[in-house]
């Protein structure tokens, strides 16, 4: 029996000083720091600090679609999330609907059972559900359903060793000072004992709402639905956060379902005049207007509010915990309006300006990039001063490793190199957007062209490497793409100056907004949810950053590599001088780079030779720690520490060394353990080298040269947006060409589908035409 599993008795009369409940003692873990109540959180990220939380469950969340009975799956998920937060040390309270729906189910069942057998048989089995039933009074339904609803909550919370208590309230319990104090005292005591109070209006006896007295001021709010009850309770109990779950994603700028309706991420008290509301929920007595009024009242009382969807099966499994973690879910109510645009507005501005950028004459895009290169030189002192501020802050914080500090640092020489690279990109921009790749005369006066076009809106996320900003900006300008930049906070001052210079250069042709810098407190995971606004995400940073973004991306392609496990294979016919030089550069020049060697494969014939000893001596001199692969370890009496995995990216002066019998075995090893980034063969045998180059399927495959050559500058691309190991679209260092896609343009003269045969081929022969570029600016590339 379900009720036999209950270990708690939790019905507590309001105002009673005795609680019939078995108290469960458990340690609190990860408890957030408390805060002085009085002002709400200004940003979503601060919601992680919320200690006391009220979760309001609307009728549409708790009840089934037929409005008769409870949605048990949703309810179980909500209980699990609330229990998890409670066990973290937070103080959780639930304001729930559902008693009427549960009671309606029970009373209908009782009425059907009371029907005579003759009535049931006369109606027929298929019509049983349509039998004439009396209209059920809501108060009677609430009285019949309340006990069952609480029993269900108790059973569910018991599975997580969480104690619950039921409290029923009416308007009088808030407006009468003595009753309100009793309510407050009871709730405080329950929270002190790690018990989750479950509060509901006493719908069996509640009077109609008082007219003209609801939602007027901080101390007056009529409890006419669970929205107003939750708001009043949250303020009364000085809750940090009120989560109101309903059957819509949040608040929209127009009624949900209309073509132009957009979800409002953050809602401010001054914005309610511009909002129009749709119809009320399918169940319940409130609506979105009531929710907004209650939310604003709670916000005025110092409680932060989020309205979100509690019925969507894709998100209900973690909607509450996602909100508490500060993720962009639902509508967040804030009293502090930021000075700048939201990230959604920035993306929209970038897209609109990017379309204008793509339609510019190629010379104009080149002029913008050249002007940016000039500004890097002219404003050198301003850039370096901002960079010094970032370097000083990073040094004082002491949390950045040396490799990251090196990336963060700018110098006059680095700025000059950047300017040179940008001018190379400016030249390439002359022949990028609108380039005809293929022309075909399909029929008389019917010509087909395939031309290059921008991808759309790019999101580039980079860590402490400010030189990335002008590089990527120039590539985006050259390819006609809009750009959204999210830089590491370590380089905030440098990024701000470089972005200002970029927008100054863009202004010369009226496309200033095409490149946007996200400087708000947006989490990377929230940016990755903008699948309807962003076309491609490009992460620039550690393999961990790339993996995190690949996991977080929701329907947006990610261009990048999760790991850089690069191999160097030393063949039996390799030159010792080349081996020493290439291996040293591949591993020791910049061991943190993604194109640095991580595994050294040695042909078996080289073991126990002076050749092998020289390799080991060089690595020892360079202080490279060697991890032996299993086969290499078997050859040695006293071997180095055995590698824990042959698929490791060390990112430091460490590498794995393994033995293979042949070039073919080396290829098999790389295919099994590599990451398709960059792999090298060192040999003097041309046939062996060519087989290696042909058989190995990595983005970059080199012969007798360092793996460190896998770089956009060294490839002559001017710059790169990153290195891709993907199988689709660009691979290896991705420059200007990798930021373009194509579209087909067909020019006809009254041709129709009737010109095609039933097999889909034309009645006319296709004739491939020479690719002749249109005159500059003659044709709109969009």
XYZ file of C-alpha atoms in Angstrom:
782
model
C 0.000 0.000 0.000
C 1.242 3.446 -0.884
C 0.224 4.950 2.445
C 2.004 2.196 4.352
C 5.300 3.488 2.961
C 4.788 6.852 4.584
C 6.916 7.457 7.648
C 5.705 10.933 8.383
C 2.573 12.464 9.753
C 2.544 16.014 8.459
C -0.877 17.598 8.716
C -0.374 20.594 10.967
C -3.256 22.811 12.039
C -2.377 26.434 11.530
C -1.214 28.022 14.747
C -0.594 24.744 16.558
C 2.622 24.623 18.574
C 2.889 20.832 18.449
C 4.024 19.037 15.294
C 3.177 15.362 14.934
C 6.151 14.500 12.775
C 9.206 12.317 13.018
C 12.172 14.649 12.735
C 14.932 13.466 10.402
C 18.412 14.749 11.167
C 20.797 14.940 8.220
C 23.870 17.043 7.502
C 23.539 20.072 5.287
C 25.846 20.173 2.294
C 26.728 22.963 -0.124
C 24.524 25.403 1.744
C 24.628 28.815 0.049
C 25.554 31.849 2.042
C 22.607 33.775 3.402
C 22.053 37.421 2.556
C 20.304 40.368 4.124
C 16.744 40.477 2.807
C 15.393 43.681 1.366
C 16.579 43.780 -2.240
C 16.181 41.185 -4.956
C 18.991 39.701 -7.017
C 20.040 41.873 -9.945
C 21.387 39.120 -12.214
C 20.499 35.505 -12.929
C 23.934 34.323 -11.875
C 23.217 35.507 -8.322
C 20.341 33.031 -8.018
C 22.940 30.432 -7.006
C 23.079 32.281 -3.688
C 19.353 31.785 -3.008
C 18.902 29.984 0.306
C 15.144 30.240 0.900
C 13.085 29.348 -2.164
C 9.344 29.172 -2.814
C 8.207 26.947 -5.700
C 4.691 27.656 -6.930
C 3.046 24.869 -8.954
C 0.211 26.073 -11.140
C -2.867 24.004 -11.844
C -1.735 23.282 -15.417
C 1.551 21.910 -14.068
C 0.044 19.609 -11.472
C -2.989 18.355 -13.404
C -3.308 16.134 -16.449
C -4.412 17.366 -19.833
C -7.955 16.129 -19.226
C -8.089 18.394 -16.128
C -9.160 15.426 -14.030
C -6.369 13.872 -12.003
C -2.692 14.638 -11.435
C 0.276 14.555 -13.824
C 2.288 12.078 -11.785
C 5.393 12.102 -13.979
C 5.791 15.876 -13.803
C 5.067 15.885 -10.109
C 7.680 13.213 -9.422
C 10.320 15.201 -11.318
C 9.480 18.376 -9.402
C 9.654 16.540 -6.082
C 13.071 15.133 -6.998
C 14.458 18.583 -7.808
C 13.018 20.178 -4.668
C 14.391 17.350 -2.501
C 17.822 17.690 -4.106
C 17.942 21.428 -3.354
C 16.666 20.779 0.173
C 19.452 18.267 0.737
C 21.972 20.895 -0.408
C 20.988 22.978 2.599
C 18.453 25.283 1.006
C 15.097 25.988 2.615
C 12.375 24.911 0.201
C 8.646 25.707 0.326
C 5.974 24.567 -2.128
C 2.752 26.355 -2.984
C 0.659 23.832 -4.855
C -2.561 23.578 -6.782
C -4.203 20.280 -7.634
C -6.623 19.543 -4.819
C -9.655 20.453 -6.941
C -8.472 18.349 -9.901
C -7.642 15.388 -7.665
C -10.987 15.713 -5.866
C -12.857 15.985 -9.154
C -11.295 12.699 -10.240
C -12.273 10.998 -6.990
C -15.843 12.364 -6.933
C -16.458 11.474 -10.565
C -15.278 7.978 -9.801
C -17.646 7.754 -6.850
C -20.566 9.018 -8.944
C -19.894 6.511 -11.682
C -19.756 3.695 -9.148
C -23.068 4.840 -7.715
C -24.807 4.633 -11.089
C -27.168 1.699 -11.357
C -26.079 -1.272 -13.406
C -29.009 -0.606 -15.706
C -27.841 2.935 -16.396
C -24.289 1.781 -17.082
C -25.410 -0.999 -19.435
C -27.878 1.274 -21.193
C -25.184 3.858 -21.908
C -22.808 1.296 -23.382
C -19.145 0.870 -22.715
C -18.016 3.418 -25.307
C -20.369 6.054 -23.939
C -19.541 5.515 -20.297
C -17.253 8.478 -20.209
C -19.974 10.674 -21.678
C -22.591 9.776 -19.076
C -24.456 12.714 -17.692
C -22.717 13.782 -14.509
C -23.752 16.567 -12.192
C -21.644 19.750 -12.114
C -19.132 19.285 -9.332
C -18.765 22.197 -6.923
C -15.130 23.269 -6.636
C -15.149 23.457 -2.844
C -16.416 19.917 -2.536
C -13.750 18.752 -4.986
C -11.065 20.506 -2.942
C -12.289 18.899 0.270
C -12.264 15.450 -1.334
C -8.901 15.881 -3.046
C -6.740 17.641 -0.468
C -5.951 14.556 1.632
C -5.059 12.448 -1.389
C -2.862 15.215 -2.805
C -0.892 15.475 0.429
C -0.587 11.713 0.748
C 0.945 11.653 -2.715
C 3.440 14.398 -1.864
C 4.405 12.604 1.341
C 4.986 9.326 -0.468
C 7.133 10.970 -3.120
C 9.266 13.028 -0.734
C 9.778 10.023 1.531
C 11.767 8.386 -1.251
C 14.381 11.135 -0.767
C 14.331 10.995 3.053
C 12.645 14.375 3.096
C 9.954 15.295 5.590
C 6.938 17.360 4.513
C 4.204 19.308 6.294
C 0.845 20.567 5.072
C -0.487 24.053 5.782
C -3.840 25.353 4.529
C -4.405 29.104 4.505
C -7.069 31.664 3.643
C -6.990 35.410 3.129
C -7.645 35.981 6.813
C -4.422 34.192 7.760
C -2.458 37.022 6.142
C -4.641 39.998 7.020
C -5.106 39.159 10.697
C -1.884 40.049 12.525
C -2.149 37.252 15.092
C -2.842 34.595 12.466
C -0.052 35.908 10.259
C 2.409 35.699 13.156
C 1.271 32.146 13.876
C 1.764 31.218 10.233
C 5.216 32.785 10.173
C 6.230 31.056 13.388
C 5.043 27.657 12.157
C 6.865 27.973 8.848
C 10.069 29.157 10.502
C 10.036 26.173 12.848
C 9.442 23.725 9.987
C 12.282 25.193 7.937
C 14.571 25.044 10.953
C 13.911 21.289 11.144
C 14.678 20.705 7.424
C 11.021 20.073 6.631
C 9.454 21.111 3.312
C 6.180 22.979 3.981
C 3.502 22.391 1.333
C 1.048 25.294 1.322
C -2.308 25.588 -0.392
C -5.333 27.832 -0.113
C -8.089 26.179 1.889
C -10.366 25.945 -1.149
C -13.014 24.069 0.837
C -13.887 27.177 2.882
C -12.224 30.085 1.089
C -14.568 33.024 0.366
C -14.621 34.845 -2.974
C -11.754 37.350 -3.418
C -12.293 40.782 -2.041
C -13.027 43.274 -4.816
C -10.690 46.231 -5.366
C -8.205 45.105 -2.723
C -5.807 42.852 -4.572
C -2.266 43.771 -5.492
C -2.303 47.278 -4.032
C 0.906 48.016 -2.191
C 3.448 45.957 -0.346
C 1.290 45.061 2.643
C -2.014 44.452 0.879
C -2.581 41.564 -1.497
C -5.759 39.557 -1.794
C -5.163 35.800 -1.740
C -7.480 34.967 -4.620
C -5.252 32.383 -6.367
C -2.002 30.546 -5.794
C 0.005 33.210 -7.637
C -0.952 35.867 -5.109
C -0.602 33.328 -2.293
C 2.939 32.437 -3.383
C 3.900 36.115 -3.695
C 2.503 36.985 -0.273
C 4.135 33.932 1.305
C 7.524 34.660 -0.293
C 7.557 38.226 1.009
C 6.205 37.231 4.430
C 8.940 34.593 4.806
C 11.654 36.829 3.295
C 12.364 34.268 0.576
C 15.267 34.914 -1.770
C 13.559 33.418 -4.818
C 10.037 32.624 -6.026
C 9.811 30.145 -8.922
C 6.351 30.216 -10.518
C 5.803 27.239 -12.825
C 2.988 27.383 -15.371
C 2.204 25.963 -18.825
C 4.052 28.674 -20.800
C 7.782 29.296 -21.192
C 7.559 32.644 -19.461
C 6.427 36.134 -20.325
C 6.173 37.111 -23.999
C 6.089 40.542 -25.593
C 2.793 39.547 -27.224
C 0.354 36.660 -26.688
C 2.171 33.299 -27.064
C 1.398 31.586 -30.333
C 1.355 34.741 -32.432
C 3.950 34.989 -35.175
C 5.989 37.795 -33.635
C 5.830 36.626 -30.015
C 9.251 36.537 -28.365
C 10.109 35.244 -24.938
C 11.229 38.009 -22.588
C 14.407 36.935 -20.846
C 14.438 39.714 -18.217
C 11.384 41.745 -17.240
C 11.614 45.088 -15.474
C 8.859 46.817 -13.457
C 8.688 49.680 -15.914
C 7.977 47.405 -18.887
C 4.479 46.186 -17.983
C 2.761 48.957 -19.933
C 4.039 47.526 -23.228
C 2.774 43.985 -22.550
C -0.445 42.481 -23.880
C -1.783 39.280 -22.389
C -3.340 36.228 -23.982
C -6.077 34.004 -22.631
C -5.942 32.406 -19.214
C -4.622 28.932 -18.555
C -6.806 25.958 -19.482
C -7.203 25.316 -15.752
C -6.849 27.417 -12.639
C -8.322 30.798 -11.859
C -5.272 32.929 -12.574
C -3.612 33.953 -15.790
C -0.350 35.495 -16.960
C -1.568 38.954 -15.962
C -2.146 37.715 -12.409
C 1.280 36.060 -12.412
C 3.016 39.243 -13.524
C 1.202 41.364 -10.937
C 2.053 38.893 -8.195
C 5.671 38.678 -9.390
C 6.072 42.456 -9.385
C 4.538 42.636 -5.915
C 7.014 40.020 -4.651
C 9.882 41.829 -6.385
C 8.877 45.039 -4.645
C 9.052 43.117 -1.375
C 12.634 42.009 -2.015
C 12.098 38.533 -3.498
C 13.482 37.617 -6.922
C 11.016 35.900 -9.280
C 11.271 33.585 -12.268
C 8.226 32.470 -14.281
C 8.926 29.325 -16.307
C 7.308 26.338 -17.987
C 6.710 23.349 -15.746
C 4.928 21.209 -18.353
C 7.427 20.949 -21.217
C 8.750 17.362 -21.150
C 12.105 18.519 -22.564
C 12.867 20.777 -19.614
C 10.707 19.735 -16.671
C 13.322 17.259 -15.492
C 15.635 20.093 -14.481
C 13.755 23.379 -14.781
C 13.911 24.207 -11.055
C 17.575 23.291 -10.616
C 18.470 25.085 -13.848
C 16.849 28.271 -12.556
C 18.705 28.031 -9.239
C 21.954 27.480 -11.130
C 21.381 30.784 -12.932
C 20.674 29.334 -16.363
C 18.556 31.253 -18.829
C 15.195 29.572 -18.261
C 11.866 31.394 -18.325
C 11.472 35.091 -17.501
C 13.601 36.600 -14.745
C 12.185 39.662 -12.955
C 14.780 42.270 -12.037
C 14.590 45.798 -10.667
C 17.938 46.770 -12.214
C 17.891 47.396 -15.941
C 21.337 47.223 -17.590
C 22.518 50.226 -19.522
C 23.339 48.261 -22.672
C 21.301 45.936 -24.902
C 20.616 42.303 -24.042
C 22.556 39.588 -25.826
C 19.445 38.777 -27.870
C 19.254 42.408 -28.980
C 22.974 42.389 -29.743
C 22.578 39.290 -31.908
C 19.666 40.849 -33.761
C 21.650 44.036 -34.387
C 24.636 41.997 -35.577
C 22.503 39.998 -38.003
C 20.867 43.083 -39.513
C 24.155 44.947 -39.869
C 25.888 41.786 -41.094
C 23.517 41.550 -44.048
C 24.516 45.058 -45.034
C 28.180 44.126 -44.580
C 27.792 41.159 -46.935
C 26.277 43.385 -49.632
C 29.189 45.852 -49.600
C 31.617 46.016 -52.497
C 34.668 43.786 -51.821
C 36.873 46.886 -51.854
C 34.808 48.362 -49.040
C 35.240 45.310 -46.840
C 38.973 45.426 -47.561
C 39.079 49.097 -46.582
C 37.475 48.313 -43.227
C 40.069 45.617 -42.475
C 42.986 47.811 -43.569
C 41.692 50.638 -41.388
C 41.505 48.250 -38.435
C 45.122 47.227 -39.094
C 46.115 50.918 -39.057
C 44.253 51.501 -35.793
C 46.156 48.646 -34.130
C 49.341 50.564 -34.839
C 48.034 54.078 -34.205
C 46.330 53.187 -30.911
C 49.145 50.940 -29.756
C 49.714 52.794 -26.483
C 46.025 52.692 -25.561
C 45.834 48.962 -26.281
C 48.983 48.160 -24.303
C 47.821 50.268 -21.361
C 44.552 48.314 -21.189
C 46.479 45.068 -21.522
C 48.764 46.056 -18.647
C 45.706 46.543 -16.456
C 44.558 43.009 -17.296
C 48.048 41.591 -16.702
C 48.312 43.312 -13.327
C 44.887 42.059 -12.243
C 45.758 38.523 -13.334
C 49.116 38.634 -11.541
C 47.506 39.889 -8.320
C 44.805 37.214 -8.516
C 47.480 34.567 -9.031
C 45.152 31.975 -10.580
C 46.340 32.041 -14.199
C 49.018 29.490 -15.194
C 52.093 30.763 -17.068
C 50.780 29.552 -20.429
C 47.574 31.581 -19.987
C 49.528 34.657 -18.909
C 51.614 34.354 -22.057
C 48.442 34.280 -24.183
C 47.019 37.266 -22.318
C 50.087 39.439 -22.856
C 50.334 41.809 -25.814
C 53.459 43.582 -27.059
C 54.325 46.055 -29.832
C 55.762 43.166 -31.852
C 52.583 41.128 -31.470
C 50.440 44.093 -32.522
C 52.627 44.620 -35.605
C 52.228 40.938 -36.503
C 48.486 41.274 -36.082
C 48.411 44.273 -38.421
C 50.393 42.370 -41.071
C 48.014 39.415 -40.833
C 44.988 41.687 -41.158
C 46.356 43.216 -44.354
C 46.744 39.706 -45.791
C 43.100 39.069 -44.990
C 42.141 42.363 -46.656
C 43.707 41.163 -49.899
C 41.862 37.835 -49.683
C 38.588 39.696 -49.081
C 38.663 40.903 -52.693
C 37.667 37.451 -53.899
C 35.469 35.918 -51.211
C 31.759 36.726 -51.008
C 29.831 36.295 -54.255
C 32.534 34.229 -55.990
C 31.090 31.958 -58.685
C 32.222 28.374 -58.144
C 30.219 26.713 -60.919
C 28.094 27.781 -63.889
C 25.822 25.526 -65.905
C 23.528 26.231 -68.856
C 20.651 23.936 -67.970
C 18.632 24.927 -71.036
C 18.235 27.823 -73.405
C 18.047 31.004 -71.314
C 18.255 28.961 -68.101
C 21.585 29.315 -66.274
C 22.523 27.947 -62.863
C 25.307 29.314 -60.663
C 26.769 28.204 -57.366
C 28.203 31.189 -55.480
C 29.846 31.759 -52.117
C 27.860 33.476 -49.353
C 28.417 34.157 -45.621
C 27.306 31.589 -43.066
C 25.340 34.198 -41.104
C 25.928 34.976 -37.428
C 29.060 33.564 -35.803
C 29.559 33.196 -32.060
C 33.249 33.034 -31.167
C 34.094 32.173 -27.560
C 37.702 32.683 -26.565
C 39.628 32.615 -23.315
C 42.498 34.880 -22.226
C 43.764 35.663 -25.729
C 42.842 39.231 -26.760
C 44.754 38.966 -30.059
C 41.947 36.639 -31.147
C 39.486 39.536 -31.282
C 40.955 41.516 -34.221
C 41.887 38.298 -36.060
C 38.394 36.848 -35.939
C 36.792 40.231 -36.565
C 38.837 40.679 -39.744
C 37.946 37.202 -40.997
C 34.259 37.821 -40.293
C 34.344 41.178 -42.078
C 36.118 39.654 -45.075
C 33.560 36.847 -45.299
C 30.557 39.117 -44.691
C 29.521 37.372 -41.482
C 27.984 39.017 -38.435
C 29.980 38.304 -35.288
C 29.195 37.864 -31.610
C 32.299 37.780 -29.389
C 32.467 36.347 -25.869
C 35.926 36.858 -24.378
C 37.435 35.722 -21.115
C 37.009 38.074 -18.195
C 40.818 38.035 -17.716
C 41.140 40.191 -20.858
C 38.090 42.402 -20.300
C 39.903 45.749 -20.555
C 41.941 44.782 -23.619
C 38.913 43.288 -25.361
C 36.891 46.433 -24.727
C 39.499 48.673 -26.397
C 40.023 46.293 -29.336
C 36.272 46.035 -29.883
C 35.914 49.820 -29.870
C 38.603 50.038 -32.561
C 36.852 47.335 -34.588
C 33.564 49.217 -34.466
C 35.374 52.435 -35.385
C 36.696 50.724 -38.511
C 33.271 49.297 -39.358
C 31.701 52.749 -39.024
C 33.451 54.000 -42.144
C 30.875 52.080 -44.220
C 27.920 52.189 -41.846
C 28.095 48.649 -40.443
C 29.264 49.413 -36.913
C 26.904 46.904 -35.268
C 28.066 43.894 -37.317
C 30.589 42.912 -34.596
C 29.265 42.749 -31.042
C 31.149 42.087 -27.807
C 29.126 40.331 -25.096
C 30.111 42.130 -21.917
C 27.080 41.204 -19.798
C 27.008 38.356 -17.310
C 25.815 35.882 -19.925
C 26.865 32.315 -19.260
C 28.391 30.441 -22.194
C 25.728 27.756 -21.864
C 22.997 30.379 -22.210
C 24.586 31.728 -25.389
C 24.634 28.209 -26.795
C 20.830 28.082 -26.440
C 20.282 30.848 -29.020
C 19.822 28.312 -31.817
C 17.350 30.514 -33.707
C 19.758 33.457 -33.811
C 23.281 32.008 -34.135
C 24.420 29.893 -37.095
C 27.864 28.668 -36.015
C 29.799 28.532 -32.735
C 33.602 28.660 -32.830
C 35.400 28.023 -29.528
C 38.978 29.251 -29.182
C 40.653 27.853 -26.097
C 41.375 24.712 -24.137
C 40.052 21.306 -25.110
C 37.877 21.445 -21.991
C 36.271 24.682 -23.214
C 35.576 23.098 -26.604
C 34.051 19.983 -25.035
C 31.865 22.063 -22.734
C 30.552 24.114 -25.642
C 29.927 21.044 -27.786
C 27.835 19.591 -24.966
C 25.989 22.851 -24.328
C 25.203 23.715 -27.969
C 21.511 23.235 -28.618
C 21.068 22.713 -32.328
C 23.960 25.012 -33.329
C 26.939 23.523 -35.205
C 30.274 23.830 -33.367
C 33.483 24.231 -35.348
C 36.443 23.045 -33.338
C 38.414 20.169 -31.930
C 37.828 18.680 -28.510
C 41.414 17.422 -28.187
C 44.776 17.857 -29.878
C 46.385 14.427 -29.545
C 49.092 14.856 -32.185
C 51.550 12.084 -33.104
C 55.051 12.090 -34.562
C 56.101 8.768 -36.107
C 59.850 8.162 -36.474
C 60.353 5.666 -39.291
C 63.262 3.231 -39.520
C 64.619 5.259 -42.450
C 64.461 8.637 -40.744
C 67.315 11.147 -40.599
C 68.592 11.595 -37.040
C 69.191 15.320 -37.562
C 65.619 15.873 -38.788
C 64.196 13.744 -35.975
C 65.945 15.716 -33.223
C 64.955 19.027 -34.757
C 61.321 18.147 -35.517
C 60.577 16.313 -32.257
C 62.084 19.134 -30.189
C 60.018 21.769 -31.975
C 56.820 19.696 -31.965
C 56.951 19.071 -28.212
C 58.987 21.835 -26.630
C 58.309 25.027 -28.604
C 54.862 25.545 -27.023
C 53.698 22.407 -25.208
C 50.311 23.908 -24.289
C 49.334 24.413 -27.944
C 46.761 22.108 -29.489
C 49.226 21.270 -32.304
C 52.008 20.152 -29.946
C 53.148 16.519 -30.079
C 51.605 14.312 -27.381
C 52.720 10.832 -28.549
C 56.047 9.837 -30.103
C 55.861 6.612 -32.101
C 59.223 4.859 -32.652
C 59.902 2.120 -35.186
C 61.029 -1.058 -33.423
C 64.358 -1.186 -35.346
C 65.483 2.084 -33.731
C 65.364 0.703 -30.183
C 68.702 0.096 -28.456
C 70.610 2.106 -31.080
C 72.658 5.302 -30.734
C 69.889 6.928 -32.760
C 67.362 6.132 -30.021
C 69.756 7.260 -27.283
C 70.091 10.678 -28.942
C 66.320 11.113 -28.978
C 66.098 10.235 -25.284
C 68.996 12.532 -24.395
C 67.365 15.452 -26.211
C 64.046 14.940 -24.406
C 65.852 14.642 -21.072
C 67.761 17.869 -21.777
C 64.474 19.625 -22.568
C 63.015 18.222 -19.302
C 60.280 16.319 -21.051
C 58.691 13.658 -18.861
C 58.193 10.403 -20.764
C 55.279 8.031 -20.186
C 55.839 4.566 -21.639
C 53.209 2.888 -23.739
C 52.552 -0.778 -22.836
C 54.657 -2.188 -25.662
C 57.559 0.200 -25.086
C 57.501 -0.658 -21.377
C 57.832 -4.368 -22.185
C 61.180 -3.734 -23.884
C 62.700 -2.013 -20.856
C 63.987 -3.407 -17.576
C 63.535 -0.085 -15.796
C 60.926 1.848 -17.705
C 59.466 5.321 -17.146
C 56.025 5.549 -15.584
C 53.550 3.678 -17.739
C 51.004 5.835 -19.555
C 47.560 5.670 -17.980
C 46.042 6.109 -21.426
C 47.307 6.291 -24.993
C 44.653 8.922 -25.649
C 46.010 11.728 -23.446
C 46.578 15.399 -24.261
C 49.237 16.427 -21.731
C 49.512 20.094 -22.705
C 52.867 20.297 -20.901
C 56.439 19.025 -21.133
C 55.205 15.444 -21.068
C 54.591 12.910 -23.800
C 53.841 9.260 -24.361
C 56.352 7.051 -26.188
C 55.293 3.834 -27.897
C 56.862 1.280 -30.231
C 55.395 0.106 -33.572
C 56.605 -2.451 -36.111
C 55.824 -0.519 -39.286
C 54.314 2.548 -40.861
C 51.014 0.697 -41.275
C 50.964 -0.106 -37.558
C 51.687 3.558 -36.829
C 48.683 4.559 -38.968
C 46.468 2.047 -37.151
C 47.667 3.369 -33.775
C 46.910 6.974 -34.758
C 43.469 6.072 -36.103
C 42.679 4.313 -32.811
C 44.100 6.763 -30.293
C 44.447 10.068 -32.156
C 42.018 12.979 -32.413
C 42.346 13.644 -36.184
C 44.193 16.896 -35.508
C 47.799 16.832 -36.779
C 50.093 13.845 -37.306
C 53.649 13.665 -38.670
C 55.948 11.082 -40.299
C 59.726 11.506 -40.346
C 61.361 9.357 -43.017
C 63.653 9.535 -46.010
C 61.644 6.901 -47.889
C 59.335 8.736 -50.269
C 57.058 5.738 -50.901
C 56.560 5.199 -47.168
C 55.832 8.877 -46.684
C 53.280 8.993 -49.511
C 51.456 5.967 -48.133
C 51.324 7.622 -44.712
C 49.985 10.858 -46.206
C 47.300 9.027 -48.178
C 46.186 6.468 -45.599
C 46.017 8.704 -42.532
C 42.723 10.553 -42.185
C 43.622 13.538 -40.019
C 42.898 17.199 -40.668
C 46.645 17.866 -41.079
C 49.174 15.211 -42.183
C 52.847 16.264 -42.481
C 56.062 14.721 -43.830
C 59.413 15.747 -42.335
C 58.106 18.880 -40.642
C 56.962 19.928 -37.191
C 53.363 19.514 -36.042
C 53.523 23.173 -34.978
C 53.027 24.159 -38.626
C 49.297 23.447 -38.209
C 48.483 27.137 -37.875
C 46.587 29.647 -39.961
C 49.450 32.159 -40.089
C 51.963 29.520 -41.146
C 49.531 28.287 -43.802
C 49.350 31.803 -45.220
C 45.718 32.334 -44.259
C 46.490 35.645 -42.544
C 44.741 34.342 -39.422
C 42.502 31.534 -38.326
C 39.284 31.269 -36.362
C 40.417 27.927 -35.015
C 41.353 24.398 -36.008
C 38.610 21.967 -36.896
C 38.747 18.179 -36.759
C 35.159 17.817 -37.971
C 34.347 15.702 -41.015
C 31.892 18.171 -42.503
C 32.753 21.632 -43.806
C 36.190 23.066 -43.005
C 39.048 20.977 -41.553
C 42.413 21.954 -40.114
C 43.245 25.655 -39.649
C 40.097 27.522 -40.675
C 40.577 30.842 -42.391
C 38.425 32.936 -44.683
C 37.272 30.074 -46.909
C 36.007 28.128 -43.916
C 33.586 30.944 -43.021
C 31.756 30.771 -46.330
C 29.038 28.504 -47.598
C 27.259 28.486 -50.961
C 23.877 29.045 -52.490
C 22.424 28.223 -55.898
C 21.153 30.984 -58.187
C 18.988 30.065 -61.172
C 18.164 32.614 -63.879
C 15.451 31.678 -66.323
C 13.013 33.055 -68.842
C 9.598 31.643 -68.025
C 10.731 28.061 -67.445
C 8.406 25.775 -65.488
C 8.533 22.383 -63.848
C 6.818 20.964 -66.945
C 10.213 21.206 -68.652
C 11.357 18.273 -66.511
C 10.714 14.645 -67.346
C 9.096 12.355 -64.794
C 12.568 11.077 -63.869
C 13.638 14.550 -62.797
C 16.050 15.259 -65.683
C 15.741 18.099 -68.152
C 14.649 17.542 -71.709
C 17.719 19.590 -72.589
C 21.340 18.654 -72.125
C 23.298 20.326 -69.322
C 26.238 22.342 -70.577
C 28.998 23.300 -68.142
C 30.100 26.878 -68.756
C 33.410 28.480 -67.840
C 33.403 30.151 -64.434
C 33.500 33.855 -65.218
C 33.402 36.154 -62.238
C 30.852 38.971 -62.457
C 32.118 42.513 -62.467
C 32.798 43.782 -58.948
C 29.638 45.101 -57.418
C 27.574 44.156 -60.493
C 25.506 41.486 -58.760
C 23.992 41.381 -55.319
C 25.714 38.457 -53.600
C 22.803 38.042 -51.213
